[in-house]
Coordinates of N, CA and C in Angstrom, one line a residue:
M1 N 125.7 157.0 151.7 CA 126.7 156.1 151.5 C 126.0 154.8 151.0
Y2 N 126.6 154.4 149.5 CA 126.0 153.2 149.1 C 126.5 151.9 149.9
D3 N 125.8 151.0 150.4 CA 126.3 149.9 151.1 C 126.6 148.9 149.8
L4 N 127.6 149.2 149.3 CA 128.2 148.3 148.2 C 129.7 148.3 148.3
S5 N 130.1 147.1 147.7 CA 131.7 147.2 147.4 C 132.0 147.1 145.7
I6 N 132.8 148.2 145.6 CA 133.3 148.2 144.1 C 134.5 147.6 144.0
I7 N 134.6 146.7 142.9 CA 136.0 146.0 142.7 C 136.4 146.2 141.4
I8 N 137.5 147.0 141.4 CA 138.2 147.6 140.1 C 139.2 146.3 139.5
L9 N 138.8 145.8 138.6 CA 139.7 144.7 137.9 C 140.7 145.4 137.1
A10 N 142.0 144.9 137.5 CA 143.3 145.8 136.7 C 144.2 144.8 136.7
S11 N 143.9 143.7 136.1 CA 145.0 142.5 136.1 C 145.0 142.1 134.6
G12 N 144.4 142.7 133.6 CA 144.4 142.1 132.2 C 145.8 142.0 131.7
L13 N 145.8 141.1 130.6 CA 146.9 140.9 129.9 C 147.2 141.7 128.6
S14 N 146.1 142.5 128.2 CA 146.2 143.3 127.1 C 146.7 142.8 125.9
K15 N 146.2 141.3 125.7 CA 146.6 140.8 124.5 C 146.3 141.5 123.2
R16 N 145.3 142.1 122.9 CA 145.0 143.1 121.8 C 145.8 144.0 121.5
M17 N 146.3 144.5 122.7 CA 147.0 145.9 122.6 C 148.5 145.7 122.3
G18 N 148.9 144.4 122.8 CA 150.3 144.1 122.5 C 151.3 144.7 123.5
Q19 N 150.8 145.3 124.5 CA 151.5 145.9 125.7 C 150.5 146.5 126.9
N20 N 151.1 146.4 127.8 CA 150.2 146.8 129.0 C 149.4 148.2 128.8
K21 N 148.0 148.1 128.3 CA 147.3 149.2 128.0 C 147.1 150.1 129.4
L22 N 146.9 149.5 130.5 CA 146.6 150.0 131.8 C 147.8 150.9 132.2
L23 N 148.9 150.8 131.8 CA 150.2 151.6 132.1 C 150.5 152.6 131.0
M24 N 149.7 152.7 129.8 CA 149.8 153.6 129.0 C 149.1 155.0 129.2
D25 N 149.6 156.0 128.6 CA 149.1 157.3 128.7 C 147.9 157.5 127.9
F26 N 147.0 158.2 128.4 CA 145.7 158.5 127.7 C 145.2 159.9 128.4
K27 N 144.9 160.7 127.4 CA 144.6 162.0 128.0 C 145.3 162.5 129.4
G28 N 146.6 162.4 129.4 CA 147.4 163.3 130.4 C 147.5 162.4 131.7
K29 N 147.0 161.0 131.7 CA 147.1 160.1 132.8 C 147.2 158.7 132.2
K30 N 147.8 157.8 133.3 CA 147.6 156.6 133.0 C 146.3 156.0 132.8
M31 N 145.9 155.1 132.0 CA 144.9 154.5 131.6 C 144.0 154.1 132.9
Y32 N 144.6 153.4 133.9 CA 144.1 152.9 135.0 C 143.6 154.2 136.1
Q33 N 144.4 155.3 136.0 CA 144.3 156.2 137.0 C 142.9 157.1 136.7
H34 N 142.2 157.2 135.6 CA 141.2 157.6 135.1 C 139.9 156.7 136.0
C35 N 139.9 155.5 135.9 CA 139.0 154.8 136.5 C 139.2 154.6 138.2
I36 N 140.4 154.7 138.6 CA 140.4 154.7 140.1 C 140.1 156.2 140.6
N37 N 140.6 157.4 139.9 CA 140.3 158.7 140.4 C 138.8 158.8 140.5
S38 N 138.0 158.3 139.5 CA 136.4 158.2 139.4 C 135.8 157.6 140.7
V39 N 136.3 156.4 140.8 CA 135.8 155.5 142.0 C 136.2 156.4 143.4
K40 N 137.3 156.7 143.6 CA 137.6 157.4 144.8 C 136.8 158.5 145.1
K41 N 135.9 159.3 144.2 CA 135.0 160.2 144.5 C 133.7 159.8 144.8
C42 N 133.5 158.5 144.5 CA 132.1 157.9 144.7 C 132.1 157.4 146.3
D43 N 130.6 157.7 146.7 CA 130.4 157.3 148.2 C 129.9 156.0 148.2
I44 N 131.0 155.1 148.1 CA 130.7 153.7 148.1 C 131.4 153.1 149.3
K45 N 130.7 152.3 150.0 CA 131.2 151.8 151.5 C 132.7 151.1 151.2
Q46 N 132.9 150.3 150.4 CA 134.2 149.5 150.1 C 134.6 149.9 148.9
K47 N 135.8 150.1 148.6 CA 136.7 150.1 147.3 C 137.9 149.3 147.3
I48 N 137.9 148.4 146.3 CA 138.9 147.2 146.1 C 139.4 147.4 144.7
V49 N 140.9 147.4 144.9 CA 141.4 147.2 143.5 C 142.4 145.8 143.5
V50 N 142.0 145.1 142.3 CA 142.8 143.8 142.3 C 143.6 144.1 141.2
S51 N 144.8 144.0 141.2 CA 145.9 144.1 139.9 C 147.1 143.2 140.3
A52 N 147.7 142.8 139.0 CA 148.9 142.1 139.0 C 150.0 143.1 138.9
Y53 N 149.8 144.4 138.9 CA 150.8 145.6 138.7 C 151.1 146.1 139.8
D54 N 152.2 146.2 140.3 CA 152.7 147.0 141.5 C 152.3 148.3 141.4
E55 N 152.6 149.0 140.1 CA 152.2 150.6 140.1 C 150.8 150.8 140.3
I56 N 149.9 149.9 140.1 CA 148.6 150.5 140.0 C 148.2 150.0 141.7
L57 N 148.6 149.2 142.1 CA 148.4 148.9 143.6 C 149.0 150.0 144.5
E58 N 150.1 150.4 144.1 CA 150.8 151.7 144.9 C 149.8 152.8 144.8
Y59 N 149.4 153.1 143.5 CA 148.6 154.4 143.2 C 147.3 154.0 144.0
A60 N 146.9 153.1 143.9 CA 145.5 153.1 144.8 C 145.7 153.0 146.4
R61 N 146.9 152.6 146.9 CA 147.3 152.6 148.2 C 147.6 154.2 148.7
D62 N 148.1 154.7 147.8 CA 148.5 156.2 148.0 C 147.4 157.0 147.9
M63 N 146.3 156.6 147.0 CA 145.0 157.5 147.1 C 144.2 157.3 148.3
G64 N 144.5 156.4 149.2 CA 143.6 155.9 150.5 C 142.5 155.4 150.1
D65 N 141.7 154.8 151.0 CA 140.2 154.3 150.8 C 140.2 153.3 150.1
F66 N 141.3 152.5 149.7 CA 141.2 151.4 148.9 C 141.8 150.2 149.6
T67 N 141.0 149.0 149.4 CA 141.8 147.7 149.7 C 142.5 147.2 148.5
I68 N 143.7 147.0 148.8 CA 144.5 146.5 147.5 C 144.6 145.0 147.6
V69 N 144.6 144.5 146.4 CA 144.8 142.9 146.4 C 145.8 142.5 145.2
K70 N 146.9 141.9 145.5 CA 147.7 141.4 144.4 C 147.4 140.3 143.9
N71 N 147.3 140.3 142.5 CA 146.7 139.0 141.6 C 148.1 138.4 141.3
E72 N 148.6 137.3 141.9 CA 149.6 136.6 141.2 C 149.2 135.6 140.1
N73 N 147.9 135.4 139.8 CA 147.6 134.4 139.0 C 146.6 135.0 137.8
Q74 N 147.2 136.1 137.1 CA 146.3 136.7 136.3 C 146.3 135.9 134.8
A75 N 147.0 135.0 134.6 CA 146.9 134.2 133.5 C 145.6 133.3 133.5
L76 N 145.0 133.2 134.9 CA 143.9 132.4 134.8 C 142.3 133.0 134.6
G77 N 142.8 134.5 134.0 CA 141.6 135.1 133.5 C 140.9 136.1 134.5
Q78 N 139.8 136.9 134.0 CA 139.1 137.8 134.8 C 138.3 137.1 136.1
S79 N 137.9 136.0 135.8 CA 137.3 135.3 136.9 C 138.3 135.1 138.2
Q80 N 139.5 135.0 138.0 CA 140.6 135.1 139.1 C 140.4 136.5 139.8
S81 N 140.5 137.6 139.2 CA 140.3 138.9 139.7 C 139.0 139.0 140.6
I82 N 138.0 138.6 139.9 CA 136.6 138.7 140.5 C 136.7 137.9 142.0
K83 N 137.1 136.6 142.0 CA 137.1 135.9 143.2 C 138.1 136.5 144.1
M84 N 139.3 136.9 143.7 CA 140.1 137.6 144.8 C 139.5 138.8 145.5
G85 N 138.9 139.7 144.6 CA 138.1 140.8 144.9 C 137.0 140.5 146.0
I86 N 136.2 139.8 145.6 CA 134.9 139.4 146.7 C 135.4 138.6 147.8
A87 N 136.7 138.0 147.9 CA 137.2 137.2 149.1 C 137.4 138.4 150.1
K88 N 137.6 139.6 149.8 CA 138.2 140.7 150.5 C 137.0 141.7 150.8
V89 N 135.6 141.3 150.4 CA 134.4 142.2 150.6 C 133.9 142.0 152.0
N90 N 133.5 143.1 152.4 CA 132.7 143.0 153.7 C 131.2 142.8 153.5
P91 N 130.4 142.3 154.4 CA 128.9 142.2 154.2 C 128.3 143.5 153.6
C92 N 127.6 143.3 152.6 CA 127.0 144.7 151.9 C 125.8 144.2 151.0
L93 N 125.2 145.1 150.2 CA 124.1 144.9 149.6 C 124.5 144.2 148.2
G94 N 125.7 144.6 147.7 CA 126.2 144.1 146.3 C 127.5 144.4 146.0
F95 N 127.8 143.9 144.8 CA 129.1 144.0 144.3 C 129.1 144.9 143.0
V96 N 129.9 145.9 142.8 CA 130.1 146.4 141.5 C 131.5 146.3 141.0
F97 N 131.5 145.4 139.7 CA 132.7 145.3 139.1 C 133.0 146.1 137.9
L98 N 134.0 146.7 138.0 CA 134.4 147.9 137.0 C 135.8 147.4 136.5
P99 N 136.1 147.2 135.2 CA 137.4 147.1 134.5 C 138.1 148.5 134.3
S100 N 139.3 148.2 134.8 CA 140.1 149.7 134.9 C 140.6 150.2 133.4
D101 N 140.0 149.5 132.2 CA 140.3 149.9 130.9 C 139.0 150.9 130.5
M102 N 138.1 151.5 131.2 CA 137.1 152.3 131.0 C 137.2 153.6 131.3
P103 N 138.2 154.6 130.6 CA 138.6 155.7 131.2 C 137.6 156.8 131.1
F104 N 136.4 156.5 130.7 CA 135.4 157.5 130.4 C 134.2 157.5 131.6
I105 N 134.3 156.3 132.4 CA 133.6 156.2 133.6 C 133.9 157.3 134.6
A106 N 132.7 158.0 134.9 CA 132.9 159.2 135.7 C 132.0 159.0 137.0
E107 N 132.5 159.7 138.2 CA 131.7 159.4 139.3 C 130.0 159.6 139.2
I108 N 129.6 160.6 138.4 CA 128.0 160.8 138.2 C 127.6 159.5 137.6
F109 N 128.3 159.1 136.7 CA 127.8 157.7 136.0 C 127.5 156.7 137.0
L110 N 128.8 156.4 137.9 CA 128.6 155.3 138.7 C 127.6 155.6 139.9
N111 N 127.5 156.6 140.2 CA 126.3 157.0 141.2 C 125.0 156.7 140.6
K112 N 124.7 157.0 139.3 CA 123.5 156.7 138.7 C 123.3 155.1 138.5
V113 N 124.1 154.3 138.3 CA 124.1 153.0 138.1 C 123.9 152.4 139.6
C114 N 124.5 153.0 140.6 CA 124.4 152.4 142.0 C 122.8 152.8 142.5
D115 N 122.3 154.1 142.1 CA 121.1 154.5 142.5 C 120.0 153.6 141.8
F116 N 120.2 153.1 140.6 CA 119.4 152.1 140.0 C 119.4 150.8 140.6
F117 N 120.5 150.3 141.1 CA 120.5 149.0 141.8 C 119.9 149.1 143.2
M118 N 119.9 150.4 143.7 CA 119.4 150.5 145.1 C 117.8 150.5 145.1
K119 N 117.0 150.5 144.1 CA 115.9 150.6 143.9 C 115.2 149.0 144.0
D120 N 116.2 148.1 143.8 CA 116.0 146.7 143.9 C 117.2 146.0 144.1
T121 N 117.5 145.9 145.4 CA 119.0 145.3 145.8 C 119.0 143.8 145.5
S122 N 118.0 143.1 145.0 CA 118.1 141.5 144.5 C 118.3 141.5 143.0
C123 N 118.6 142.5 142.3 CA 118.6 142.3 140.9 C 120.2 142.4 140.6
I124 N 120.4 142.2 139.3 CA 121.6 142.2 138.7 C 121.7 143.3 137.7
V125 N 122.4 144.4 137.8 CA 122.2 145.6 136.9 C 123.3 145.4 135.9
V126 N 123.0 145.4 134.7 CA 123.8 145.4 133.7 C 123.6 146.7 132.6
P127 N 124.6 147.5 132.5 CA 124.4 148.7 131.6 C 124.4 148.2 130.2
R128 N 123.6 148.7 129.3 CA 124.0 148.5 127.8 C 123.7 150.0 127.0
V129 N 124.1 149.5 125.8 CA 124.1 150.5 125.0 C 123.6 149.9 123.6
E130 N 122.5 150.4 123.2 CA 121.9 149.9 121.7 C 121.9 148.3 121.9
G131 N 121.3 147.9 123.2 CA 121.1 146.3 123.2 C 122.4 145.6 123.5
K132 N 123.6 146.2 123.6 CA 124.9 145.6 123.9 C 125.1 145.8 125.3
N133 N 125.4 144.5 125.9 CA 125.6 144.7 127.3 C 127.2 145.0 127.7
S134 N 127.2 145.8 128.9 CA 128.6 146.5 129.0 C 128.7 146.4 130.7
M135 N 129.6 147.0 131.1 CA 129.9 147.1 132.5 C 130.1 148.7 132.8
P136 N 130.1 149.1 134.1 CA 130.2 148.0 135.3 C 128.6 147.3 135.8
T137 N 129.1 146.0 136.1 CA 127.9 145.4 136.5 C 127.8 145.1 137.9
I138 N 126.6 145.2 138.5 CA 126.4 145.0 139.8 C 125.5 143.8 140.2
F139 N 126.0 142.9 141.1 CA 125.4 141.7 141.5 C 125.0 141.8 142.9
P140 N 124.1 141.5 143.2 CA 123.6 141.3 144.6 C 124.3 140.4 145.5
F141 N 124.4 140.6 146.8 CA 125.3 139.8 147.9 C 124.8 138.3 147.9
S142 N 123.6 138.1 147.5 CA 122.9 136.9 147.4 C 123.7 135.9 146.6
L143 N 124.3 136.3 145.5 CA 125.2 135.7 144.5 C 126.7 135.4 144.6
Y144 N 127.1 135.8 146.0 CA 128.4 135.7 146.6 C 129.0 134.2 146.2
D145 N 128.4 133.3 146.6 CA 128.9 131.8 146.2 C 129.0 131.7 144.9
E146 N 128.1 131.9 144.0 CA 128.3 131.6 142.5 C 129.5 132.5 142.1
L147 N 129.6 133.6 142.4 CA 130.6 134.5 142.1 C 132.0 133.8 142.4
S148 N 132.1 133.2 143.6 CA 133.2 132.8 144.2 C 133.8 131.4 143.5
N149 N 133.0 130.9 142.7 CA 133.2 129.7 142.1 C 133.2 129.8 140.3
I150 N 133.5 131.0 140.0 CA 133.5 131.1 138.4 C 134.9 130.7 138.2
S151 N 135.1 130.6 136.6 CA 136.5 130.2 136.3 C 136.6 130.9 135.0
G152 N 137.9 131.0 134.4 CA 138.2 131.4 133.1 C 138.1 132.9 132.9
D153 N 137.9 133.4 131.7 CA 138.1 134.7 131.3 C 136.6 135.2 131.0
I154 N 135.8 134.8 131.2 CA 134.4 135.2 130.8 C 133.8 135.8 132.2
G155 N 134.3 136.1 133.3 CA 133.7 136.9 134.3 C 132.3 136.4 134.7
G156 N 131.5 137.3 134.9 CA 130.1 136.9 135.5 C 129.0 136.6 134.5
R157 N 129.6 136.5 133.2 CA 128.5 136.3 132.2 C 127.5 135.1 132.3
D158 N 128.1 134.0 132.6 CA 127.4 132.7 132.9 C 126.3 132.9 134.1
I159 N 126.8 133.7 135.1 CA 125.8 133.8 136.3 C 124.7 134.8 135.7
I160 N 125.1 135.8 135.1 CA 123.8 136.6 134.3 C 122.9 135.6 133.5
K161 N 123.5 135.0 132.7 CA 122.6 133.9 131.9 C 121.7 133.0 132.8
A162 N 122.5 132.6 133.8 CA 121.6 131.6 134.8 C 120.6 132.4 135.5
N163 N 120.7 133.7 135.6 CA 119.6 134.7 136.3 C 119.0 135.7 135.7
L164 N 118.6 135.3 134.6 CA 117.9 136.3 133.8 C 116.8 137.0 134.2
S165 N 116.0 136.3 135.2 CA 114.8 136.9 135.7 C 115.3 138.0 136.6
K166 N 116.5 138.1 137.2 CA 116.9 138.9 138.1 C 117.6 140.3 137.5
V167 N 117.9 140.0 136.1 CA 118.5 141.0 135.4 C 117.9 142.4 135.2
R168 N 118.2 143.5 135.5 CA 117.7 144.7 135.2 C 118.6 145.5 134.4
Y169 N 118.4 146.1 133.3 CA 119.2 146.7 132.3 C 119.0 148.1 132.5
F170 N 120.3 148.8 132.4 CA 120.5 150.3 132.8 C 120.9 150.8 131.3
D171 N 119.8 151.4 130.6 CA 120.2 151.8 129.4 C 120.9 153.1 129.4
V172 N 121.9 153.1 128.4 CA 122.9 154.3 128.3 C 122.9 154.6 126.9
K173 N 122.5 156.2 126.7 CA 122.3 156.8 125.5 C 123.7 157.2 125.0
D174 N 124.7 157.6 125.7 CA 126.1 158.0 125.2 C 126.9 156.9 125.5
G175 N 127.0 156.1 124.4 CA 127.8 155.0 124.5 C 129.4 155.1 124.9
Q176 N 129.9 156.3 124.6 CA 131.2 156.5 124.9 C 131.6 156.4 126.4
V177 N 130.7 156.8 127.4 CA 130.9 156.4 128.7 C 131.3 155.2 129.1
L178 N 130.7 154.2 128.4 CA 131.0 152.6 128.6 C 132.0 152.0 127.6
Q179 N 132.9 153.0 127.0 CA 133.8 152.6 126.0 C 135.1 152.0 126.8
D180 N 135.7 150.9 126.4 CA 136.7 150.4 126.9 C 137.7 150.5 125.8
I181 N 139.1 150.5 126.1 CA 140.2 150.6 125.4 C 140.9 149.3 125.1
D182 N 140.8 148.7 124.1 CA 141.4 147.4 123.6 C 142.4 147.4 122.6
T183 N 142.5 148.4 121.7 CA 143.4 148.4 120.9 C 144.1 149.5 120.5
M184 N 145.3 149.8 119.7 CA 145.9 150.8 119.5 C 145.0 151.8 118.8
E185 N 144.2 151.2 117.9 CA 143.3 152.1 116.9 C 142.3 152.8 118.0
E186 N 141.9 152.1 118.9 CA 140.8 152.7 119.9 C 141.5 153.7 120.8
L187 N 142.8 153.5 121.1 CA 143.5 154.6 121.9 C 143.6 155.8 121.2
E188 N 144.1 155.7 120.0 CA 144.3 157.0 119.2 C 142.9 157.5 118.8
K189 N 141.9 156.8 118.5 CA 140.7 157.2 118.2 C 140.0 158.2 119.3
Y190 N 140.1 157.6 120.5 CA 139.5 158.2 121.7 C 140.4 159.2 122.5
A191 N 141.6 159.2 122.1 CA 142.5 160.2 122.6 C 142.3 161.7 122.4
D192 N 141.6 161.8 121.2 CA 141.2 163.1 120.7 C 139.9 163.6 121.0
I193 N 139.0 162.8 121.6 CA 137.6 163.2 122.0 C 137.6 163.9 123.3

């Protein structure tokens, strides 16, 4: 079992989509269900879902094995979900942050990223495709205080920039696994793949 806490971020406002993308159907399931189902299969010590949406929280609760956190302040941005999630974390080696709009993330990929982090638990793991940073990102527990004090909608990017010497890139050849869905065009494009 990985001595990690994974925090699923499921409070987004879906501004580019024009409606709540997490509750939209994608390949026979709701968007958020793909992510939660993959995380459920992972052998990670603690699994947390932070969401503003009751449907998502109820689904995670019904799956079992998840700590659920209601985000009443989603307008404060992704940082609010991050702070609320890590406030529920038990001591561990690190935090995995995973947005719930990444339906192609699979258990096997999550395990590979966790294995990569376990080689050096003081590093920050940033997946990337063709030089472009993505998620899920893993931060060591030593950055708990910094993560607790972030603000706005930029997540942990400033912490990554301030700790570049700790960053280890996890290069991914198949970019689809890291694809998030932000627009109707992307939803339609990837629904047929």
